[in-house]
Short mmCIF file of C-alpha atoms and ligand atoms in Angstrom, two decimals:
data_model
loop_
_atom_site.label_atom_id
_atom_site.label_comp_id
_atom_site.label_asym_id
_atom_site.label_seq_id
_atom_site.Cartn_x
_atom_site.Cartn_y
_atom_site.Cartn_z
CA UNK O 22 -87.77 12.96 4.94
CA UNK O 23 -86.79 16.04 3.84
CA UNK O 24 -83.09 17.56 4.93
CA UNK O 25 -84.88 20.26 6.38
CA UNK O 26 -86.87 18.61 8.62
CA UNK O 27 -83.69 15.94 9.73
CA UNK O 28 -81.89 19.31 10.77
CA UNK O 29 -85.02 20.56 12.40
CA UNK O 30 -84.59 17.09 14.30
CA UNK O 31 -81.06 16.78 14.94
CA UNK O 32 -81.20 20.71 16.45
CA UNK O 33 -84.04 19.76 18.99
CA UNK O 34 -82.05 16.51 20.53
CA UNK O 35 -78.95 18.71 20.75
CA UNK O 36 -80.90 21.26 22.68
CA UNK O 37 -82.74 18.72 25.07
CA UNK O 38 -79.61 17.07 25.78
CA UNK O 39 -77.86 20.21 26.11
CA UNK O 40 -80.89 20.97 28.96
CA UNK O 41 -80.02 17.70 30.13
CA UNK O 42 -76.68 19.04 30.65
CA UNK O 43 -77.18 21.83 32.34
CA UNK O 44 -79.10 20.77 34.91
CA UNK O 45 -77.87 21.09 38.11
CA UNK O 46 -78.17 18.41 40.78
CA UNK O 47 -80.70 19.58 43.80
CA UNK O 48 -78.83 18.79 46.79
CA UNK O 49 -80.35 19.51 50.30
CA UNK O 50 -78.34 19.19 53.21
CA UNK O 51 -79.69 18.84 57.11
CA UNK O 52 -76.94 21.53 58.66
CA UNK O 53 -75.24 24.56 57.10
CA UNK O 54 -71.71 22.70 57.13
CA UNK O 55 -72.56 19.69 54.94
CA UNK O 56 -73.81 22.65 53.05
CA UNK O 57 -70.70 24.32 52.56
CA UNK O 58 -68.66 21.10 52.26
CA UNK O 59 -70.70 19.86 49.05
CA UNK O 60 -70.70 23.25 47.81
CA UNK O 61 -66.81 23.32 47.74
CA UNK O 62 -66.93 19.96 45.77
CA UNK O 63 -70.12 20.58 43.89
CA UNK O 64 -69.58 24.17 42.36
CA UNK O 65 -71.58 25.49 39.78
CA UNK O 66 -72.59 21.78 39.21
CA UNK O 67 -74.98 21.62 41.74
CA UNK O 68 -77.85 23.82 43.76
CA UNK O 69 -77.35 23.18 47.61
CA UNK O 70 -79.52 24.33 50.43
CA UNK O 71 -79.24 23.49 54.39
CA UNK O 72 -82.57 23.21 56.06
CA UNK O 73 -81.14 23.70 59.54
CA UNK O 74 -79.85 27.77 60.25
CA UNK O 75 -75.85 27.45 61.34
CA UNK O 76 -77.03 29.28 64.67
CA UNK O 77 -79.39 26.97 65.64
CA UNK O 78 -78.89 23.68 67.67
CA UNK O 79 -78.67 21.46 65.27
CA UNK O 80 -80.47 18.43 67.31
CA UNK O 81 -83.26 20.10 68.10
CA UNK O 82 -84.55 22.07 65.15
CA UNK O 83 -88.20 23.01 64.23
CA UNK O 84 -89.23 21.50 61.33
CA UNK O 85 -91.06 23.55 58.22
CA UNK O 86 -93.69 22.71 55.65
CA UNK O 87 -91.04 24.37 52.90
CA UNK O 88 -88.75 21.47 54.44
CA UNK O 89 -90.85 19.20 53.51
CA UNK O 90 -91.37 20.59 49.73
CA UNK O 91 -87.43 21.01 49.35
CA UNK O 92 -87.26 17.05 50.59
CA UNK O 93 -89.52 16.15 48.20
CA UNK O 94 -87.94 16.81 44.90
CA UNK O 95 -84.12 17.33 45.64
CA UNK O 96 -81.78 14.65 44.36
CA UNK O 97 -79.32 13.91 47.32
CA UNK O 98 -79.92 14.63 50.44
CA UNK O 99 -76.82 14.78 53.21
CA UNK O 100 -77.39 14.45 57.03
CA UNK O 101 -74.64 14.60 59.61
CA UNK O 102 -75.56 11.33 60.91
CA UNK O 103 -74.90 9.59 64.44
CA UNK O 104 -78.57 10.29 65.60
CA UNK O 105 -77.59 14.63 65.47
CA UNK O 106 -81.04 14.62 63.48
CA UNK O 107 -83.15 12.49 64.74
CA UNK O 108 -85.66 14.72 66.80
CA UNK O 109 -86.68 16.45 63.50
CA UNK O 110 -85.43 14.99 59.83
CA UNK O 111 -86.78 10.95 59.92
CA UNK O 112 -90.27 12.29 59.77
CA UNK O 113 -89.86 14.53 57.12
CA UNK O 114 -88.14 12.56 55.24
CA UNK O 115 -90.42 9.44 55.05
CA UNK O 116 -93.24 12.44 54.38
CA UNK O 117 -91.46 13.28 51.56
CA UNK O 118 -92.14 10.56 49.96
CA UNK O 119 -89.17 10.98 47.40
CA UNK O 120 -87.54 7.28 46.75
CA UNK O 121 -84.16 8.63 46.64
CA UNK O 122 -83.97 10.22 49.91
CA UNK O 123 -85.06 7.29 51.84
CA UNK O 124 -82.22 5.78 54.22
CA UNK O 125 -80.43 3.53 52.00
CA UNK O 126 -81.50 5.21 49.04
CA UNK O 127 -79.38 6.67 46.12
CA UNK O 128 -79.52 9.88 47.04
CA UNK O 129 -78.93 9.59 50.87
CA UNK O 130 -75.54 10.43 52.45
CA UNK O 131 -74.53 9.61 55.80
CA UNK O 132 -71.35 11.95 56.22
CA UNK O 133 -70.45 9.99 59.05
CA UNK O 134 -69.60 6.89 57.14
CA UNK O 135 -66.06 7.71 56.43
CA UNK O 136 -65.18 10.73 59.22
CA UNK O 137 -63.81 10.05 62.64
CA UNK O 138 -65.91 9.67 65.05
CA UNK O 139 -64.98 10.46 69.08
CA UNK O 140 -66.70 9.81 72.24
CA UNK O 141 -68.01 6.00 70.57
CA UNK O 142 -70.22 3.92 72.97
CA UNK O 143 -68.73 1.73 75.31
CA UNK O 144 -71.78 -0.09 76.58
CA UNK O 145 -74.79 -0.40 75.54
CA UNK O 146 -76.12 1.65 73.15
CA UNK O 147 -79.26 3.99 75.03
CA UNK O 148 -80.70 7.67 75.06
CA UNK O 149 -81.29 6.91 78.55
CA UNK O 150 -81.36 10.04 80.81
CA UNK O 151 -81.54 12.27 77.33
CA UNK O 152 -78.44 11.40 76.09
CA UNK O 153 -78.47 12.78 72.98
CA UNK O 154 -75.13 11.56 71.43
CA UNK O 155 -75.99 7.35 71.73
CA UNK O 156 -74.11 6.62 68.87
CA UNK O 157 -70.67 8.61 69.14
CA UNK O 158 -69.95 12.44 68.91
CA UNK O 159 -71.87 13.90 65.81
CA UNK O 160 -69.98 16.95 66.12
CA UNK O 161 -67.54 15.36 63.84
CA UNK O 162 -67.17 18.02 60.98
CA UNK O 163 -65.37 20.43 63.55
CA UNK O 164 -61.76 19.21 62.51
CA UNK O 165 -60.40 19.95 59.07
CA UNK O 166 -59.03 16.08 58.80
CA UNK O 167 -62.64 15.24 58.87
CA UNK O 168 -63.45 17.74 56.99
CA UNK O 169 -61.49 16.35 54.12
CA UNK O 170 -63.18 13.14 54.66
CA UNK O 171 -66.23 14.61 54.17
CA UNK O 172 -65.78 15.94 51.39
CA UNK O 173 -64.29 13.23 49.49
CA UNK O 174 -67.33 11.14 50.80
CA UNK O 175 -69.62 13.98 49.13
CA UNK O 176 -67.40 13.83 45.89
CA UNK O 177 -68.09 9.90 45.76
CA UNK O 178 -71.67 10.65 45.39
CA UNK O 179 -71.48 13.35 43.34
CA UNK O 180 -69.77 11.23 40.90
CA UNK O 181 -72.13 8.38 41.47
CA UNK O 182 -75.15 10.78 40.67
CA UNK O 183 -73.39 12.34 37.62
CA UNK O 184 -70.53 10.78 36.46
CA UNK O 185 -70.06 12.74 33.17
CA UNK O 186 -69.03 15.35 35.88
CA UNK O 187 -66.55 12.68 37.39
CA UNK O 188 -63.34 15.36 36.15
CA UNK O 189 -65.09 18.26 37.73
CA UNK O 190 -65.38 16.97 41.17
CA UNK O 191 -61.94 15.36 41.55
CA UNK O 192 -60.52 18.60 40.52
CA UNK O 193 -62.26 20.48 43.09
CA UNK O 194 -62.44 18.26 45.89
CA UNK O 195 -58.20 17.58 45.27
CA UNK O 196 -58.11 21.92 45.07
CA UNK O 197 -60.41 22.04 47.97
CA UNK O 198 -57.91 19.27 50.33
CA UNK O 199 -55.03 21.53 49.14
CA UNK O 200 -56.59 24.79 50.32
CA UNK O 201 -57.85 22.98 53.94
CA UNK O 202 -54.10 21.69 54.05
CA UNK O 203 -52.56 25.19 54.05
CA UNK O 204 -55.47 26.82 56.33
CA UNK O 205 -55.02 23.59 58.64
CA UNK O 206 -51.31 24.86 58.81
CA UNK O 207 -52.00 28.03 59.75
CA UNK O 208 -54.91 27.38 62.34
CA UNK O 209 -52.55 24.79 64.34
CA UNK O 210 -49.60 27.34 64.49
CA UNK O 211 -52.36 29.90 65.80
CA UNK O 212 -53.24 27.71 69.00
CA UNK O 213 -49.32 25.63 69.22
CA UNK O 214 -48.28 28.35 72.25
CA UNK O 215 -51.53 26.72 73.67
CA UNK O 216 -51.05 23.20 73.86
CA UNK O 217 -52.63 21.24 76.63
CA UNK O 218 -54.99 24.16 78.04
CA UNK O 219 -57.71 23.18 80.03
CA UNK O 220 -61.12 24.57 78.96
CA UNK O 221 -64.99 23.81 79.76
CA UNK O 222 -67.92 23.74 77.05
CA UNK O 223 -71.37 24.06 77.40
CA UNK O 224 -72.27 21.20 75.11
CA UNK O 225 -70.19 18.40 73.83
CA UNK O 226 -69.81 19.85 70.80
CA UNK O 227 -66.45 20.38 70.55
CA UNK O 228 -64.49 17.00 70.69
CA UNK O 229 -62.37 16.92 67.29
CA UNK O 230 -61.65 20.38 67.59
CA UNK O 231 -60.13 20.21 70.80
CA UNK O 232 -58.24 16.88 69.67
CA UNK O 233 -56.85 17.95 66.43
CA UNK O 234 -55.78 21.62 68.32
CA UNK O 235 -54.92 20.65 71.25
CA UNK O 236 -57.57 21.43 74.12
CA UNK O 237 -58.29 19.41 77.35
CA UNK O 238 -61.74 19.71 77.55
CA UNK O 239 -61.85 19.04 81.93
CA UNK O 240 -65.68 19.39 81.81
CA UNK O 241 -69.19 20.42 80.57
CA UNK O 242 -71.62 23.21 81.65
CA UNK O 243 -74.69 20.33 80.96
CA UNK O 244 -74.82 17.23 82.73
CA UNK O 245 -75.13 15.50 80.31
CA UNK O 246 -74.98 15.94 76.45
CA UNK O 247 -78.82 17.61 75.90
CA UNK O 248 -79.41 18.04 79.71
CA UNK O 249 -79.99 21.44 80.86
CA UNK O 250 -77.49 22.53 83.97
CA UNK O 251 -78.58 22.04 87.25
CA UNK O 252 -77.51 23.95 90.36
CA UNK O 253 -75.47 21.03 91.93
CA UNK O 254 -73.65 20.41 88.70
CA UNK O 255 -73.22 23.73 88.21
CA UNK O 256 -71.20 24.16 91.76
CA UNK O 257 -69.60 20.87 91.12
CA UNK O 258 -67.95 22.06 87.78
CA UNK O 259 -67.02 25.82 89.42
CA UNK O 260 -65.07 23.70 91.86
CA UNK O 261 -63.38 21.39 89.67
CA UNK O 262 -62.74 24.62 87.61
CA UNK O 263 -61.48 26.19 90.57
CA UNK O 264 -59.06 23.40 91.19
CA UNK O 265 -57.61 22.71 87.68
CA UNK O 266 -57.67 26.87 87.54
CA UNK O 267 -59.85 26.61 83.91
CA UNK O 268 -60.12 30.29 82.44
CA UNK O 269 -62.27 29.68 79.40
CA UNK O 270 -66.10 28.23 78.98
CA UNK O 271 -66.73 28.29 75.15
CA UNK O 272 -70.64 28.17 74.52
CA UNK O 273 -72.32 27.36 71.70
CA UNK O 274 -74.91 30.51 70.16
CA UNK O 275 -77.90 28.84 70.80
CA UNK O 276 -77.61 28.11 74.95
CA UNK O 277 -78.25 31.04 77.33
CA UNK O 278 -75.48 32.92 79.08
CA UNK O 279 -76.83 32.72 82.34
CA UNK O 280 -75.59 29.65 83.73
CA UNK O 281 -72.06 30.39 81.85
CA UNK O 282 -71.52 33.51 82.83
CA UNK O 283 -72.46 32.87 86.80
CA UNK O 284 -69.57 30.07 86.23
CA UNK O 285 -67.33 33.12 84.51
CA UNK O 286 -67.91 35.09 87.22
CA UNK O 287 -67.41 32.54 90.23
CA UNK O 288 -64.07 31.15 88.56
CA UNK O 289 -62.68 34.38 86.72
CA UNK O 290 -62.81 32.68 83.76
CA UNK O 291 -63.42 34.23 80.11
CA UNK O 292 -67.36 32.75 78.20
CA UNK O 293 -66.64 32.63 74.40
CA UNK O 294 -69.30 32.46 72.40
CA UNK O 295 -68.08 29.77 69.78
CA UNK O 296 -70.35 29.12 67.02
CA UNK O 297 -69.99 24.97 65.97
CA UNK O 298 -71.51 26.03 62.28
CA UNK O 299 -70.75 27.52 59.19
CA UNK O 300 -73.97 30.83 59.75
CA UNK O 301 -73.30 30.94 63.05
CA UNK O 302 -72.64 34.22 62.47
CA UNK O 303 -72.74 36.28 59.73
CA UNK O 304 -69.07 36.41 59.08
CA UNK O 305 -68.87 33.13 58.76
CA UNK O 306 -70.25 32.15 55.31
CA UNK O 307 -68.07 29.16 54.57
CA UNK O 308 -66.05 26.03 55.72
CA UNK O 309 -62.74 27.64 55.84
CA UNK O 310 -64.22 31.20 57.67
CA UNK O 311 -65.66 28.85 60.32
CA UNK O 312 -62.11 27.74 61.94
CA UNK O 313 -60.62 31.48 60.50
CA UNK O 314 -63.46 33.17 63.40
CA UNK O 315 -63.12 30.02 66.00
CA UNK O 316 -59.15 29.59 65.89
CA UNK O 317 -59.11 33.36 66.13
CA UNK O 318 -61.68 34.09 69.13
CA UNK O 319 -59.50 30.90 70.74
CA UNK O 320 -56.24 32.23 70.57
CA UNK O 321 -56.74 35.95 71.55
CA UNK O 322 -58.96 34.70 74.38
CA UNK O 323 -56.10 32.04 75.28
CA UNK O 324 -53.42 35.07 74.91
CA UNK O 325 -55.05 36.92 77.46
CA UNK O 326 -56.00 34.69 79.87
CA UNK O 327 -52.24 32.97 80.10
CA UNK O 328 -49.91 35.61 78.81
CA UNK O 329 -48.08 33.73 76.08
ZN1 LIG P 13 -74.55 17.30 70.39
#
């Protein structure tokens, strides 16, 4: 063999495994926020997409062909977990028929593994009457403690997937818990002067933010989590409201404003739109913007309405 033709060798491995290299890891994610989460730890070492829009309703969304196709050959896929997807991802995902992606495979991530999880079961375990939160509150990412969690769980995978990018992700998910820790600072000293207010939300989706900020959540504009309102709930709740003098409904984008603002209007009480998602506006385009627009629309509502 000729040296010419060993260099003509040696330069076309280099390039292939420079390819190799350079490939980015596909991730798809089920929601907008486990989006923005893996993108923090991820960077430029990975492609991520969310199938679900942040202002949809995240448990019931409608399910695409191109869902199916981005399923099919991504390399990690992350769902929220806790049941949030199960009227819409199991389907597509055993459709897919992509080995990794399977429950249980390598590439699947259940973000709920390592957060905290409110509202667990007590009883037995059952969707009975619709409920569609069986297995504990899957609105989990909406507290920057889990957030962290999340993150490092995403980072564990990362590094499982590609570990010759081990460095990369441990840099940027310890940069990313730095940057929540000073935000998380900042957010709590918007809503101290708040402490201990009593609010109402449409849908239970707002159980770790309320804990980690400090809301009494006295009630819910559904009967039950996934249950449209009814009227005698409805007058139920504007009593209760009444009583405990409650001066803020926060809604999530995706219900209509009828039912909440008849309750605003019975009870004097302000209906904030707050979006649970990273999209759920346009503003909002990542993990840290999503508290930034929430903690915001919370305290100047919460300003008004009790004059501290
Ligand atoms: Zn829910």
């Amino acid at each position: 063999m000729n040296f010419c033709r060993v260099f003509k060798c040696l330069l076309a491995i280099a390039l292939l495994a420079g390819a190799a290299q350079a490939k980015k890891l596909d991730v798809i994610t089920s929601t907008t926020d486990m989006a923005a989460l893996a993108q923090e730890v991820g960077g430029d070492k990975i492609n991520v997409e969310a199938l679900a829009k942040g202002y949809q309703d995240p448990h019931f969304v409608e399910p695409k062909p191109s869902f199916l196709l981005k399923l099919r050959h991504t390399d990690l896929l992350i769902v929220v977990g806790l049941d949030l997807e199960i009227g819409w991802l199991p389907p597509l995902i055993t459709q897919s028929r992509n080995a990794k992606v399977q429950v249980g495979g390598s590439g699947y991530l259940d973000a709920s593994m390592q957060a905290r999880i409110l509202d667990l079961p007590t009883g037995q375990v059952t969707r009975a009457m619709g409920d569609v939160h069986p297995l504990g509150n899957p609105h989990y990412w909406l507290d920057p403690e889990n957030g962290k969690l999340i993150a490092k769980s995403i980072a564990a995978k990362l590094e499982e997937l590609r570990p010759n990018d081990k460095a990369t992700f441990e840099q940027r998910l310890a940069d990313f818990t730095s940057r929540l820790d000073a935000a998380e600072k900042r957010w709590l000293a918007q809503l101290a002067p708040y402490k201990g207010v009593k609010v109402v939300t449409y849908h239970r989706s707002y159980p770790n933010f309320a804990e980690r900020f400090g809301l009494d959540v006295i009630g819910y504009v559904e009967p039950r989590p996934g249950i449209p309102p009814t009227p005698q709930h409805t007058l139920d709740l504007i009593g209760e409201m009444k009583r405990q003098n409650v001066k803020v409904v926060m809604v999530e984008p995706y219900f209509d404003l009828k039912t909440p603002n008849s309750i605003g209007r019975e009870t004097g009480a302000q209906v904030l739109v707050v979006p649970p998602s990273v999209g759920g506006v346009k503003e909002i385009t990542d993990y840290f913007k999503l508290f930034d627009y929430d903690v915001n629309l919370l305290a100047n509502a919460l300003k008004q309405v009790t004059g501290k």
